[in-house]
mmCIF file of C-alpha atoms in Angstrom:
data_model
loop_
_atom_site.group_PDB
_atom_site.id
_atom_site.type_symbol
_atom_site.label_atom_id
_atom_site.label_comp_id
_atom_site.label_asym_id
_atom_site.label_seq_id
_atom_site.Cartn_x
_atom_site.Cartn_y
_atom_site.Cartn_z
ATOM 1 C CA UNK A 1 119.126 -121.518 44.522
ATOM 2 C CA UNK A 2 115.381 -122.387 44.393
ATOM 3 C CA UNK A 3 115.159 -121.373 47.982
ATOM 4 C CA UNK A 4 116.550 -117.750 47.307
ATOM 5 C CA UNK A 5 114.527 -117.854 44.135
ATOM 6 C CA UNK A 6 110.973 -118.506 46.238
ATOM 7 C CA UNK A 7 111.962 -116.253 48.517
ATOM 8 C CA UNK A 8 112.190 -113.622 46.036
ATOM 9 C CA UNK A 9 108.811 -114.342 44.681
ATOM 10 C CA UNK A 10 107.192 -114.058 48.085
ATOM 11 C CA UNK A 11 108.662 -110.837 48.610
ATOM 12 C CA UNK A 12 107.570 -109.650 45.475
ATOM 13 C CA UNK A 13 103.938 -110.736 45.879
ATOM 14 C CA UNK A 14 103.789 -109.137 49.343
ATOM 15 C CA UNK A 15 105.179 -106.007 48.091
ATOM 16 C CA UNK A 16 102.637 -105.705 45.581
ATOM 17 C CA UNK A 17 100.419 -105.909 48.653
ATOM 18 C CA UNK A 18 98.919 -102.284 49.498
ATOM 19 C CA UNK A 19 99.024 -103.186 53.669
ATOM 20 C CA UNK A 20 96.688 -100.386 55.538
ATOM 21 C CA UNK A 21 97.991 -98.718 58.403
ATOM 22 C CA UNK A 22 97.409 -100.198 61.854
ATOM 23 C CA UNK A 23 95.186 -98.215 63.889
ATOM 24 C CA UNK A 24 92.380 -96.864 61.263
ATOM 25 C CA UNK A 25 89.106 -96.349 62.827
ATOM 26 C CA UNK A 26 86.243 -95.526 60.072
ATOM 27 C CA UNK A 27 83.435 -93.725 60.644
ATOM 28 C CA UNK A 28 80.371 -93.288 58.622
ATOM 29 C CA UNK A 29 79.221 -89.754 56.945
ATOM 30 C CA UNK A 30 79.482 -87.420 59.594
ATOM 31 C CA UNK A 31 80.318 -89.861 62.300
ATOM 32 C CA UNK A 32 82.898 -89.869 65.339
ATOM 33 C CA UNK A 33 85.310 -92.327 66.247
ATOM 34 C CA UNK A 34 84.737 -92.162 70.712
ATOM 35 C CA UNK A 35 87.143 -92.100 72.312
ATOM 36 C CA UNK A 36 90.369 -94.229 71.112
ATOM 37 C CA UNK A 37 93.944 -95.274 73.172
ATOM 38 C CA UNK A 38 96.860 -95.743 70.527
ATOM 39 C CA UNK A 39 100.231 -97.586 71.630
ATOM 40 C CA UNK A 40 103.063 -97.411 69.950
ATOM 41 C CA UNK A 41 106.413 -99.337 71.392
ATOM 42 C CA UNK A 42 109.793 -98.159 70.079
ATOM 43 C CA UNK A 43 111.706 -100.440 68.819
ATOM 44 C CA UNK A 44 115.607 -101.389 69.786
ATOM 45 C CA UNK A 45 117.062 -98.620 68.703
ATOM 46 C CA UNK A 46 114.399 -96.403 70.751
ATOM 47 C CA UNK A 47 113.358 -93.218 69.678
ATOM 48 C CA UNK A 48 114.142 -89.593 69.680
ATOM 49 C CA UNK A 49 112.813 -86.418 67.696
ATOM 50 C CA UNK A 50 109.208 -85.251 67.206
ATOM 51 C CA UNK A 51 105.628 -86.882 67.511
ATOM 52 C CA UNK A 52 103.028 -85.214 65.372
ATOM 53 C CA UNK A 53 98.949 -85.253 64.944
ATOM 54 C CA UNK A 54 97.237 -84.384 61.504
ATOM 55 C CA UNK A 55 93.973 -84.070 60.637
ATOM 56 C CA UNK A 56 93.454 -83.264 57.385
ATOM 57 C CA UNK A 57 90.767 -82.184 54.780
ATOM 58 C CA UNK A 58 90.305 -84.443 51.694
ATOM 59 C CA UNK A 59 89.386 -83.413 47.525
ATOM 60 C CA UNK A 60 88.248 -79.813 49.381
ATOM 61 C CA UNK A 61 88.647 -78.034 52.586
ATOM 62 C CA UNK A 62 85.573 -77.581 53.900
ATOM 63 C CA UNK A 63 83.213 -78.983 56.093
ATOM 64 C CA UNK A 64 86.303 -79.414 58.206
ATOM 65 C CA UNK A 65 87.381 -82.304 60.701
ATOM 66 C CA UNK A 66 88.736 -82.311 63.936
ATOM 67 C CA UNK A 67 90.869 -84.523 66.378
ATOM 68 C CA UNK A 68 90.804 -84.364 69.917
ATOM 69 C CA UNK A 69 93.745 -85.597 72.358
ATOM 70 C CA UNK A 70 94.765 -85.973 75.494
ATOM 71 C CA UNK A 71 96.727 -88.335 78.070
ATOM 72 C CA UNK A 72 99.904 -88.822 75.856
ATOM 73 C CA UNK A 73 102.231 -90.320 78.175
ATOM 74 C CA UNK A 74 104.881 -88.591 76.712
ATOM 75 C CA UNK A 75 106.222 -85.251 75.281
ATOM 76 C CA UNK A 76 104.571 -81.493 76.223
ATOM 77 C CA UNK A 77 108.008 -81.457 77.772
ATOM 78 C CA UNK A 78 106.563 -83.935 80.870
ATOM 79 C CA UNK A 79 104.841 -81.470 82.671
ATOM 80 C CA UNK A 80 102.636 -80.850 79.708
ATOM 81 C CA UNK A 81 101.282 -84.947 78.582
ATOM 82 C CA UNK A 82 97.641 -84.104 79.510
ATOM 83 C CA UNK A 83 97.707 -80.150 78.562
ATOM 84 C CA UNK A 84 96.689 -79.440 82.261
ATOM 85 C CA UNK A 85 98.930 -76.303 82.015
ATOM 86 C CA UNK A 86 95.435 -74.757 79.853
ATOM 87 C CA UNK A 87 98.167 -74.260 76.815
ATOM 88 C CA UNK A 88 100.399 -75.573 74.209
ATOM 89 C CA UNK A 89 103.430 -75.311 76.128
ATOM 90 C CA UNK A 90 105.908 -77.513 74.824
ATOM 91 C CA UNK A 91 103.834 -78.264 72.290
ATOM 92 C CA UNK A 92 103.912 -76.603 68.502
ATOM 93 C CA UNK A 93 101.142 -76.201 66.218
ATOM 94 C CA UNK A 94 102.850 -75.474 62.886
ATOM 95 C CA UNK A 95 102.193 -72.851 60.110
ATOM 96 C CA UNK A 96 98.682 -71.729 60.489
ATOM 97 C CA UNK A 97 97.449 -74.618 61.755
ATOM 98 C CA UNK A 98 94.358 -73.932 64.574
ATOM 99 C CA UNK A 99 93.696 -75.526 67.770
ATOM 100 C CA UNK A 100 93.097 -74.670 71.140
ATOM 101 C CA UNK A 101 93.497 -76.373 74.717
ATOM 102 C CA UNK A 102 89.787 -76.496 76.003
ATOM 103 C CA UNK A 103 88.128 -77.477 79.478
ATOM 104 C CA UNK A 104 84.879 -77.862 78.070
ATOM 105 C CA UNK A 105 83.529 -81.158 76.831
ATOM 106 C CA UNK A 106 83.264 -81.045 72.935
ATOM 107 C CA UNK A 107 80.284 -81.875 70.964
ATOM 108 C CA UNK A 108 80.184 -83.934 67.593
ATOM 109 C CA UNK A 109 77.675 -83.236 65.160
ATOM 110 C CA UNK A 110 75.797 -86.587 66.057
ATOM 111 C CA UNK A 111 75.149 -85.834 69.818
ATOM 112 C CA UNK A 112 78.109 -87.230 71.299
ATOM 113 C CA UNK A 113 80.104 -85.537 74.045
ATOM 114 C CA UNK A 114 83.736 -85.495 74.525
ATOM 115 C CA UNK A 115 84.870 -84.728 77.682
ATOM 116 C CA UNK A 116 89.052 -85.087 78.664
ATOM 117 C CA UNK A 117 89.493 -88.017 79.624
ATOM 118 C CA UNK A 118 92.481 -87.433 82.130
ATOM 119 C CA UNK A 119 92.325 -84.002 84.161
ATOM 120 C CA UNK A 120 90.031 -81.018 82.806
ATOM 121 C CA UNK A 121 91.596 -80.286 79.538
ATOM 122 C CA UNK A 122 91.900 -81.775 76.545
ATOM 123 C CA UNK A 123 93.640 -80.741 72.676
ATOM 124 C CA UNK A 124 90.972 -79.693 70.155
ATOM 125 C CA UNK A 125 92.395 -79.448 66.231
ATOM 126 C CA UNK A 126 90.437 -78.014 63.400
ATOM 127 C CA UNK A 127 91.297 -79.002 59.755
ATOM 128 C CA UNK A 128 90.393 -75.069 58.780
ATOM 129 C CA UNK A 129 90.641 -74.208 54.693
ATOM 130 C CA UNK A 130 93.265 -71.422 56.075
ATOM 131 C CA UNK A 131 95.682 -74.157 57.438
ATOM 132 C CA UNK A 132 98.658 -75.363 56.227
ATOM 133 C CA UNK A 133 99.071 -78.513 53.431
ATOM 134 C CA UNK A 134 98.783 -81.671 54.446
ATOM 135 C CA UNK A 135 99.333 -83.068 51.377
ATOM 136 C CA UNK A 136 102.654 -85.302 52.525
ATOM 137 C CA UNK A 137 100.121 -87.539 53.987
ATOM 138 C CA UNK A 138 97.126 -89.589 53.225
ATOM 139 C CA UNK A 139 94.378 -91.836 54.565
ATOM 140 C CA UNK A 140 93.684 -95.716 54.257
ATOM 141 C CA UNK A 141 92.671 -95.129 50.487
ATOM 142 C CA UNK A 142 96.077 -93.578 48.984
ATOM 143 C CA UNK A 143 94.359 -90.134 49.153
ATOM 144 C CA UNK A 144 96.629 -87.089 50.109
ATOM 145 C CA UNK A 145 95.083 -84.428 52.098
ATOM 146 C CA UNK A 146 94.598 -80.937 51.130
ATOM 147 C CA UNK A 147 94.515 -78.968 54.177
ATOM 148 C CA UNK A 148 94.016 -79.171 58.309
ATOM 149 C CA UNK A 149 95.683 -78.735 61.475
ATOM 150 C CA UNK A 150 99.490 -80.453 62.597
ATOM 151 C CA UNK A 151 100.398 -80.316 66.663
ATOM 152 C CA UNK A 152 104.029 -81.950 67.360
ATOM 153 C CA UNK A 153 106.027 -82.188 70.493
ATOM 154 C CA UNK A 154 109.308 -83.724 71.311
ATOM 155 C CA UNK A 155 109.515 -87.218 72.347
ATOM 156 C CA UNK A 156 112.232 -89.837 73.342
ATOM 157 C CA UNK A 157 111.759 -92.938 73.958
ATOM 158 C CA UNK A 158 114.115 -96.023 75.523
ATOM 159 C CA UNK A 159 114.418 -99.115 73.497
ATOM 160 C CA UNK A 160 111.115 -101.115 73.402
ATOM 161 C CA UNK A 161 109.444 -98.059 75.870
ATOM 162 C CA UNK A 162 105.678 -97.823 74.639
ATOM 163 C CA UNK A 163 104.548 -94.474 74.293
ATOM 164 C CA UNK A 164 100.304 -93.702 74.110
ATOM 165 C CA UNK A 165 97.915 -91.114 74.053
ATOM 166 C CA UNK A 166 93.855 -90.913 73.634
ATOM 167 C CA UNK A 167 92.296 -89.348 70.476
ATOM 168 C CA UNK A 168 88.688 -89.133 69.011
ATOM 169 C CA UNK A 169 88.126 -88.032 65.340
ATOM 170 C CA UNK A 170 85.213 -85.927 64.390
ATOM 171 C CA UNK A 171 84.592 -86.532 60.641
ATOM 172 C CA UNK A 172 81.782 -84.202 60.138
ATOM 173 C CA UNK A 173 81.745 -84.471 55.782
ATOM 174 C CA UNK A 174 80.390 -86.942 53.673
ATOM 175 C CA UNK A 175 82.034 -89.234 51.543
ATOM 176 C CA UNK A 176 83.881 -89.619 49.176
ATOM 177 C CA UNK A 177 85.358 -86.665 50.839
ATOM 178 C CA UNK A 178 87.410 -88.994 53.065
ATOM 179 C CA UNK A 179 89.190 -86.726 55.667
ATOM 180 C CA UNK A 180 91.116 -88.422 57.986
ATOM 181 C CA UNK A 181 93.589 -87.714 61.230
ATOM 182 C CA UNK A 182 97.449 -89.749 61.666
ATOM 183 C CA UNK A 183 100.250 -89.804 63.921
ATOM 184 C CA UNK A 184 103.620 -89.936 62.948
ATOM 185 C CA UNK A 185 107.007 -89.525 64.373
ATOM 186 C CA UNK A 186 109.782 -87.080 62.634
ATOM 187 C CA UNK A 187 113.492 -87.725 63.385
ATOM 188 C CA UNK A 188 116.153 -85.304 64.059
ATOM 189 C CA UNK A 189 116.988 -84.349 60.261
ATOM 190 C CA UNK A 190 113.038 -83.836 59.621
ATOM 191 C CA UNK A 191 112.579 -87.054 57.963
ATOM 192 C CA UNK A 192 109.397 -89.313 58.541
ATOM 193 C CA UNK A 193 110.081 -92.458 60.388
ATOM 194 C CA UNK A 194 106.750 -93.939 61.025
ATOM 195 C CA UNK A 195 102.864 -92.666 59.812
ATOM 196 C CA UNK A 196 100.157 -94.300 61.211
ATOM 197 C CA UNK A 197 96.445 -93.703 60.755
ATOM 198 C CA UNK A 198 94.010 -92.649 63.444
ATOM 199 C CA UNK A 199 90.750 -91.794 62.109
ATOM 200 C CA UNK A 200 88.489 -91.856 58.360
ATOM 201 C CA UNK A 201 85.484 -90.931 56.963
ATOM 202 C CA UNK A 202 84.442 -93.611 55.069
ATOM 203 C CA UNK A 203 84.651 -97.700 54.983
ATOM 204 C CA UNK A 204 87.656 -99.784 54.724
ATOM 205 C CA UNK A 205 89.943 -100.119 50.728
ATOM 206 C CA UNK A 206 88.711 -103.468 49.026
ATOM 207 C CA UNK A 207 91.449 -105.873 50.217
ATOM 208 C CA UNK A 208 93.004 -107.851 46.942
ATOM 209 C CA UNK A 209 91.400 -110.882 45.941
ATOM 210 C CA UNK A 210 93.992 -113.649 46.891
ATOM 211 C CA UNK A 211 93.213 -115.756 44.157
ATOM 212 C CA UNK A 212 94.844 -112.624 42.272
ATOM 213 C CA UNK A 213 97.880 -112.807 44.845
ATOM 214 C CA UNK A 214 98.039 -116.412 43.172
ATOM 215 C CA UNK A 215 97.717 -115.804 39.608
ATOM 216 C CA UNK A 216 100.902 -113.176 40.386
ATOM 217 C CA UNK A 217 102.785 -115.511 42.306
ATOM 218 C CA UNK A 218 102.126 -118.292 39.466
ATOM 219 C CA UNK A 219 103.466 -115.751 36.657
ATOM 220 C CA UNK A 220 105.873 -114.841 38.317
ATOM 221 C CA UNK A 221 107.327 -118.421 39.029
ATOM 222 C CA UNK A 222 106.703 -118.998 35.764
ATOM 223 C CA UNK A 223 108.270 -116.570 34.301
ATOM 224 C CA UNK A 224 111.439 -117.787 36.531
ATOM 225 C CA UNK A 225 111.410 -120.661 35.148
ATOM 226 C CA UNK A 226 111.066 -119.898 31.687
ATOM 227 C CA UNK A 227 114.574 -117.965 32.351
ATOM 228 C CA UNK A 228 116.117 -121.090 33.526
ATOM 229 C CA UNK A 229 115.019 -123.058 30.661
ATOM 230 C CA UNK A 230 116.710 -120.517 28.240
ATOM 231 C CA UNK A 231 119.962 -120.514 29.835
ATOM 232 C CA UNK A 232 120.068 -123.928 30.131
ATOM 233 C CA UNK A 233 120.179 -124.328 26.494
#
């Protein structure tokens, strides 16, 4: 009984943990990310439905960022990974979300060129004021975004298959205007399965003191045993 009692304390104290995604990479005001490779392994059930690529506008929706890919090693309907076909094919960009297949290198605002980095073309996605919410998703510091840019494409993957792709994030505001750029993965019925962030403007949330993580965990066991006490009368 103690055991199961513990246990449920740790969970509790971990849950009250706010755990950042994965893969952020922050950039200062104005900054890019370089180039980036991003692995993701399904797990035993495997995978099959839609990948998709935000970037997103935060507080306002201008001074807009952008995300570049290329390489994926899957989706674009296999003959489309590195969008070598000069298109979307096989790809969608939804509502009136902008982007555009390019074969010319793109420039950040600090100097820094991007050419593809597999092949001669590469996906270029604007987070424009005229594109569609992103407000369903949000960057390291619990912020939802306002507007930018979504590109999906159908994926499936085998149990434990890794699936990748390259990406740079051009942050081009200032903060606190953190706009930021995820990947996520959509299954059959629509319903998000996995969010991951890519890129941010801005530095990393304050991690939580973990002499605070012990005060809770010390309530909380006390408070446990206080319980026991009265029913034991």
């Amino acid at each position: 009984m103690k055991k199961i009692l513990f246990m449920g304390v740790v969970l509790l104290i971990l849950g009250s943990v706010s755990v950042k995604a994965r893969a952020w990479v922050y950039v200062p005001d104005q900054g890019d990310t370089g180039w980036q490779t991003y692995l993701y392994t399904a797990g035993p059930a495997g995978f099959s439905g839609v990948a998709g690529f935000v970037v997103s506008n935060v507080i306002d929706d201008s001074a807009f960022p952008e995300l570049l890919l290329d390489n994926l090693s899957h989706g674009g309907g296999a003959v489309n990974r590195g969008f070598e076909a000069g298109n979307y094919s096989n790809f969608s960009l939804i509502g009136a979300s902008y982007g555009e297949v390019t074969a010319v290198p793109v420039m950040a605002i600090s100097g820094n060129e991007y050419p593809a980095v597999a092949g001669e073309n590469l996906s270029h996605q604007f987070g424009l004021s005229s594109g569609p919410s992103t407000a369903a998703f949000h960057n390291a510091h619990g912020q939802a975004g306002t507007v930018g840019s979504i590109l999906e494409t159908a994926v499936t993957l085998a149990p434990g298959e890794p699936f990748s792709f390259d990406w740079a994030f051009l942050g081009n505001d200032f903060s606190p205007w953190r706009d930021f750029s995820v990947f996520y993965l959509r299954g059959p019925d629509g319903v998000l399965v996995f969010t991951d962030g890519l890129g941010q403007i801005g530095s990393p949330p304050p991690v939580p003191n973990p002499s605070t993580l012990v005060l809770l965990g010390s309530g909380l066991l006390g408070l446990l045993g206080l319980g026991r006490q009265r029913r034991g009368r």
